[in-house]
Amino acid sequence: GYVRYNFFSLPPVIKDFEDLTNQLEQQLIADRQRVHYKKEVLIDELWQQEQKQLIKLPEEPYPVFKQFSIKFNKYNEFKLDGHLIHVPKAKNYVQLSCVTYWDSYKVITNDGEILLSDARPYMKKRRFIPWQDILKDWLKKPRVVGHSRYTPYLPARIKEYLTVPSLALRKQRINELLTLLLTHDMNDIGQNFYSYIGREAEETEHPYGVNWTDYDALSPKGTE
């Protein structure tokens, strides 16, 4: 109650839990510079004396975690913290486990291979999208690109680049992106689309191709 009523009489404005922790630390450090109401000495001096009696935490962090077997639905999803988590490669394994920490989780095989690792849903951080695994699935079934749950999250130019009607051209472009993802992330590829994909490839005539110069001309100036 002390922290609640003295430091946050109003709801704090925070970015995330880490930001809240930093704010509390600064408030508590400043609070130690006042005189204790009963001892009549600085709280900081009392704190220095008290530390001599305290048992120190281990220097090596102690990994507190929980591990459990995962039950997937037919869409390769499992529930964590009330949210459905999709694991693209789940269908390739008979049994997978989830290891949860206070702020993160990972999905592992029986051999310890990590298939997915991300922040827990309640951390309110942007979710990691395993584009390489997703594109490998699209390469096997290029028709799904148009209605995949992940298509809306593609950068605009890449989305248009992959949704051409020609399945042969679509597979070729997916392969091209898979190669680029070895050294770049998806947002970087989207932002530097012309540099990575190449002007020559864009301007190659194809019955189902997209003229990217004309496409960009349709957007208002200063936007993509």
Tab-separated table of C-alpha atoms in Angstrom:
chain	number	residue	atom	x	y	z
A	1	GLY	CA	0.000	0.000	0.000
A	2	TYR	CA	2.903	2.390	0.679
A	3	VAL	CA	4.062	2.469	-2.942
A	4	ARG	CA	0.517	2.657	-4.264
A	5	TYR	CA	-0.548	5.651	-2.143
A	6	ASN	CA	2.735	7.591	-2.091
A	7	PHE	CA	4.103	7.143	-5.598
A	8	PHE	CA	1.086	6.401	-7.754
A	9	SER	CA	-1.897	8.244	-6.365
A	10	LEU	CA	-2.854	8.536	-10.031
A	11	PRO	CA	-2.471	5.683	-12.542
A	12	PRO	CA	1.119	5.791	-13.886
A	13	VAL	CA	1.829	6.444	-17.551
A	14	ILE	CA	4.052	3.572	-18.676
A	15	LYS	CA	5.277	1.978	-21.899
A	16	ASP	CA	5.578	-1.552	-20.498
A	17	PHE	CA	6.395	-3.433	-17.278
A	18	GLU	CA	10.099	-2.681	-17.680
A	19	ASP	CA	9.305	1.034	-17.808
A	20	LEU	CA	7.173	0.691	-14.652
A	21	THR	CA	10.064	-1.064	-12.882
A	22	ASN	CA	12.453	1.743	-13.832
A	23	GLN	CA	10.019	4.391	-12.582
A	24	LEU	CA	9.607	2.584	-9.260
A	25	GLU	CA	13.377	2.242	-8.855
A	26	GLN	CA	13.916	5.979	-9.341
A	27	GLN	CA	11.097	6.828	-6.918
A	28	LEU	CA	12.453	4.498	-4.240
A	29	ILE	CA	16.037	5.784	-4.583
A	30	ALA	CA	14.801	9.350	-4.123
A	31	ASP	CA	12.579	8.305	-1.196
A	32	ARG	CA	15.603	6.989	0.729
A	33	GLN	CA	16.942	10.536	1.056
A	34	ARG	CA	14.345	11.550	3.656
A	35	VAL	CA	14.544	11.183	7.451
A	36	HIS	CA	12.820	8.162	8.951
A	37	TYR	CA	9.803	9.279	11.026
A	38	LYS	CA	10.849	7.224	14.088
A	39	LYS	CA	14.625	6.610	13.797
A	40	GLU	CA	15.324	10.252	12.893
A	41	VAL	CA	18.114	9.319	10.477
A	42	LEU	CA	18.167	9.077	6.695
A	43	ILE	CA	16.412	6.016	5.373
A	44	ASP	CA	19.408	5.486	3.076
A	45	GLU	CA	21.680	5.061	6.127
A	46	LEU	CA	19.282	2.514	7.618
A	47	TRP	CA	19.236	0.709	4.296
A	48	GLN	CA	23.050	0.486	4.225
A	49	GLN	CA	23.053	-1.000	7.743
A	50	GLU	CA	20.292	-3.447	6.908
A	51	GLN	CA	22.075	-4.756	3.825
A	52	LYS	CA	24.796	-6.230	6.054
A	53	GLN	CA	22.200	-8.541	7.598
A	54	LEU	CA	20.547	-9.563	4.342
A	55	ILE	CA	21.343	-12.743	2.436
A	56	LYS	CA	22.520	-11.819	-1.053
A	57	LEU	CA	20.854	-13.204	-4.129
A	58	PRO	CA	23.009	-15.572	-6.222
A	59	GLU	CA	25.155	-13.859	-8.847
A	60	GLU	CA	24.096	-16.413	-11.450
A	61	PRO	CA	20.417	-15.950	-12.365
A	62	TYR	CA	18.131	-18.781	-11.296
A	63	PRO	CA	15.892	-19.788	-14.212
A	64	VAL	CA	12.344	-20.065	-12.892
A	65	PHE	CA	10.203	-21.745	-15.537
A	66	LYS	CA	7.342	-24.137	-16.167
A	67	GLN	CA	7.312	-26.820	-18.853
A	68	PHE	CA	4.228	-28.616	-20.121
A	69	SER	CA	3.082	-30.660	-23.115
A	70	ILE	CA	1.103	-28.781	-25.749
A	71	LYS	CA	-2.261	-29.786	-27.174
A	72	PHE	CA	-2.781	-28.243	-30.605
A	73	ASN	CA	-6.031	-27.704	-32.475
A	74	LYS	CA	-6.376	-28.565	-36.174
A	75	TYR	CA	-4.951	-25.157	-37.115
A	76	ASN	CA	-1.628	-25.804	-35.305
A	77	GLU	CA	-2.631	-23.433	-32.489
A	78	PHE	CA	-2.411	-23.782	-28.714
A	79	LYS	CA	-3.679	-21.528	-25.947
A	80	LEU	CA	-1.318	-19.559	-23.714
A	81	ASP	CA	-2.443	-16.843	-21.291
A	82	GLY	CA	-5.867	-16.880	-22.928
A	83	HIS	CA	-4.448	-16.263	-26.430
A	84	LEU	CA	-4.100	-18.641	-29.373
A	85	ILE	CA	-0.492	-19.101	-30.507
A	86	HIS	CA	0.164	-20.441	-34.009
A	87	VAL	CA	3.184	-22.703	-34.549
A	88	PRO	CA	3.650	-23.246	-38.320
A	89	LYS	CA	5.843	-26.362	-37.987
A	90	ALA	CA	3.741	-28.048	-35.284
A	91	LYS	CA	2.168	-30.506	-37.724
A	92	ASN	CA	5.597	-32.062	-38.362
A	93	TYR	CA	5.918	-33.337	-34.777
A	94	VAL	CA	4.019	-35.861	-32.675
A	95	GLN	CA	4.678	-34.052	-29.388
A	96	LEU	CA	5.885	-30.562	-28.513
A	97	SER	CA	6.424	-28.813	-25.190
A	98	CYS	CA	6.071	-25.216	-24.060
A	99	VAL	CA	8.557	-23.679	-21.633
A	100	THR	CA	7.203	-20.532	-19.976
A	101	TYR	CA	9.125	-17.877	-18.062
A	102	TRP	CA	7.552	-14.849	-16.388
A	103	ASP	CA	8.014	-12.710	-19.513
A	104	SER	CA	8.581	-15.120	-22.398
A	105	TYR	CA	7.939	-18.610	-23.742
A	106	LYS	CA	9.398	-21.053	-26.222
A	107	VAL	CA	8.065	-24.097	-28.037
A	108	ILE	CA	10.527	-26.990	-28.151
A	109	THR	CA	10.744	-30.495	-29.576
A	110	ASN	CA	11.647	-33.587	-27.549
A	111	ASP	CA	15.229	-33.084	-28.783
A	112	GLY	CA	15.344	-29.525	-27.459
A	113	GLU	CA	15.038	-27.766	-30.830
A	114	ILE	CA	13.355	-24.362	-30.435
A	115	LEU	CA	10.553	-23.921	-32.980
A	116	LEU	CA	9.197	-20.639	-31.648
A	117	SER	CA	10.337	-18.132	-29.035
A	118	ASP	CA	8.545	-14.900	-28.149
A	119	ALA	CA	7.291	-12.625	-25.361
A	120	ARG	CA	4.225	-13.850	-23.458
A	121	PRO	CA	0.940	-12.331	-24.683
A	122	TYR	CA	0.331	-10.291	-21.513
A	123	MET	CA	3.619	-8.419	-22.085
A	124	LYS	CA	1.754	-6.523	-24.839
A	125	LYS	CA	4.760	-6.621	-27.149
A	126	ARG	CA	4.610	-7.043	-30.906
A	127	ARG	CA	4.465	-10.728	-31.712
A	128	PHE	CA	7.291	-12.411	-33.572
A	129	ILE	CA	6.258	-13.789	-36.971
A	130	PRO	CA	8.391	-16.759	-38.175
A	131	TRP	CA	8.461	-15.681	-41.820
A	132	GLN	CA	10.931	-18.336	-42.952
A	133	ASP	CA	8.708	-21.175	-41.733
A	134	ILE	CA	5.628	-19.497	-43.198
A	135	LEU	CA	7.216	-18.926	-46.614
A	136	LYS	CA	8.417	-22.532	-46.723
A	137	ASP	CA	4.798	-23.630	-46.244
A	138	TRP	CA	3.673	-21.184	-48.938
A	139	LEU	CA	6.301	-22.603	-51.280
A	140	LYS	CA	4.651	-26.030	-51.004
A	141	LYS	CA	1.140	-24.591	-51.377
A	142	PRO	CA	1.411	-21.220	-53.179
A	143	ARG	CA	-2.374	-20.943	-53.493
A	144	VAL	CA	-2.712	-20.230	-49.756
A	145	VAL	CA	-0.821	-16.914	-50.000
A	146	GLY	CA	-3.994	-15.033	-50.909
A	147	HIS	CA	-5.924	-16.119	-47.813
A	148	SER	CA	-3.229	-16.895	-45.234
A	149	ARG	CA	-3.620	-15.336	-41.776
A	150	TYR	CA	-0.136	-13.846	-42.213
A	151	THR	CA	-0.596	-12.157	-45.604
A	152	PRO	CA	-2.074	-8.924	-44.105
A	153	TYR	CA	1.116	-8.494	-42.035
A	154	LEU	CA	3.383	-8.376	-45.078
A	155	PRO	CA	4.790	-4.981	-46.125
A	156	ALA	CA	2.570	-3.552	-48.894
A	157	ARG	CA	5.029	-3.977	-51.766
A	158	ILE	CA	5.893	-7.548	-50.793
A	159	LYS	CA	2.219	-8.442	-50.445
A	160	GLU	CA	1.543	-7.238	-53.998
A	161	TYR	CA	4.716	-8.947	-55.180
A	162	LEU	CA	3.585	-12.343	-53.874
A	163	THR	CA	-0.104	-12.244	-54.771
A	164	VAL	CA	0.311	-12.439	-58.548
A	165	PRO	CA	-2.103	-14.922	-60.225
A	166	SER	CA	0.688	-17.034	-61.753
A	167	LEU	CA	1.546	-19.796	-59.270
A	168	ALA	CA	4.872	-20.497	-60.987
A	169	LEU	CA	5.899	-16.849	-60.664
A	170	ARG	CA	4.602	-16.791	-57.094
A	171	LYS	CA	6.826	-19.748	-56.141
A	172	GLN	CA	9.799	-18.080	-57.806
A	173	ARG	CA	9.246	-14.918	-55.769
A	174	ILE	CA	8.757	-16.850	-52.530
A	175	ASN	CA	12.103	-18.542	-53.141
A	176	GLU	CA	13.673	-15.151	-53.740
A	177	LEU	CA	12.319	-13.844	-50.417
A	178	LEU	CA	13.500	-16.938	-48.550
A	179	THR	CA	17.024	-16.231	-49.764
A	180	LEU	CA	16.792	-12.597	-48.664
A	181	LEU	CA	15.476	-13.598	-45.223
A	182	LEU	CA	18.770	-15.340	-44.518
A	183	THR	CA	20.411	-11.917	-44.138
A	184	HIS	CA	17.516	-9.431	-43.731
A	185	ASP	CA	14.245	-9.244	-41.814
A	186	MET	CA	10.903	-8.759	-43.557
A	187	ASN	CA	10.515	-5.076	-42.641
A	188	ASP	CA	13.999	-4.322	-43.941
A	189	ILE	CA	13.186	-6.035	-47.242
A	190	GLY	CA	9.965	-4.043	-47.506
A	191	GLN	CA	11.696	-0.724	-46.818
A	192	ASN	CA	14.504	-1.437	-49.303
A	193	PHE	CA	12.374	-3.339	-51.773
A	194	TYR	CA	13.884	-1.910	-54.958
A	195	SER	CA	17.454	-2.400	-53.768
A	196	TYR	CA	16.983	-6.034	-52.745
A	197	ILE	CA	14.566	-7.295	-55.358
A	198	GLY	CA	16.307	-5.379	-58.151
A	199	ARG	CA	15.031	-3.017	-60.829
A	200	GLU	CA	15.712	-5.511	-63.573
A	201	ALA	CA	13.510	-8.147	-61.975
A	202	GLU	CA	10.733	-5.612	-61.476
A	203	GLU	CA	10.805	-4.384	-65.050
A	204	THR	CA	10.953	-7.832	-66.661
A	205	GLU	CA	7.882	-8.225	-68.810
A	206	HIS	CA	5.540	-10.935	-67.624
A	207	PRO	CA	1.842	-11.443	-68.373
A	208	TYR	CA	1.048	-11.367	-64.642
A	209	GLY	CA	3.831	-9.036	-63.504
A	210	VAL	CA	3.389	-5.800	-61.563
A	211	ASN	CA	4.905	-2.510	-62.698
A	212	TRP	CA	6.112	-1.208	-59.341
A	213	THR	CA	6.793	2.307	-60.586
A	214	ASP	CA	3.169	2.613	-61.687
A	215	TYR	CA	2.030	1.016	-58.426
A	216	ASP	CA	3.888	3.596	-56.311
A	217	ALA	CA	2.531	6.413	-58.456
A	218	LEU	CA	-0.971	5.504	-57.241
A	219	SER	CA	-0.028	6.305	-53.624
A	220	PRO	CA	-0.326	9.885	-52.305
A	221	LYS	CA	3.008	11.702	-52.079
A	222	GLY	CA	4.890	11.024	-48.883
A	223	THR	CA	3.128	7.720	-48.205
A	224	GLU	CA	3.582	4.125	-49.243
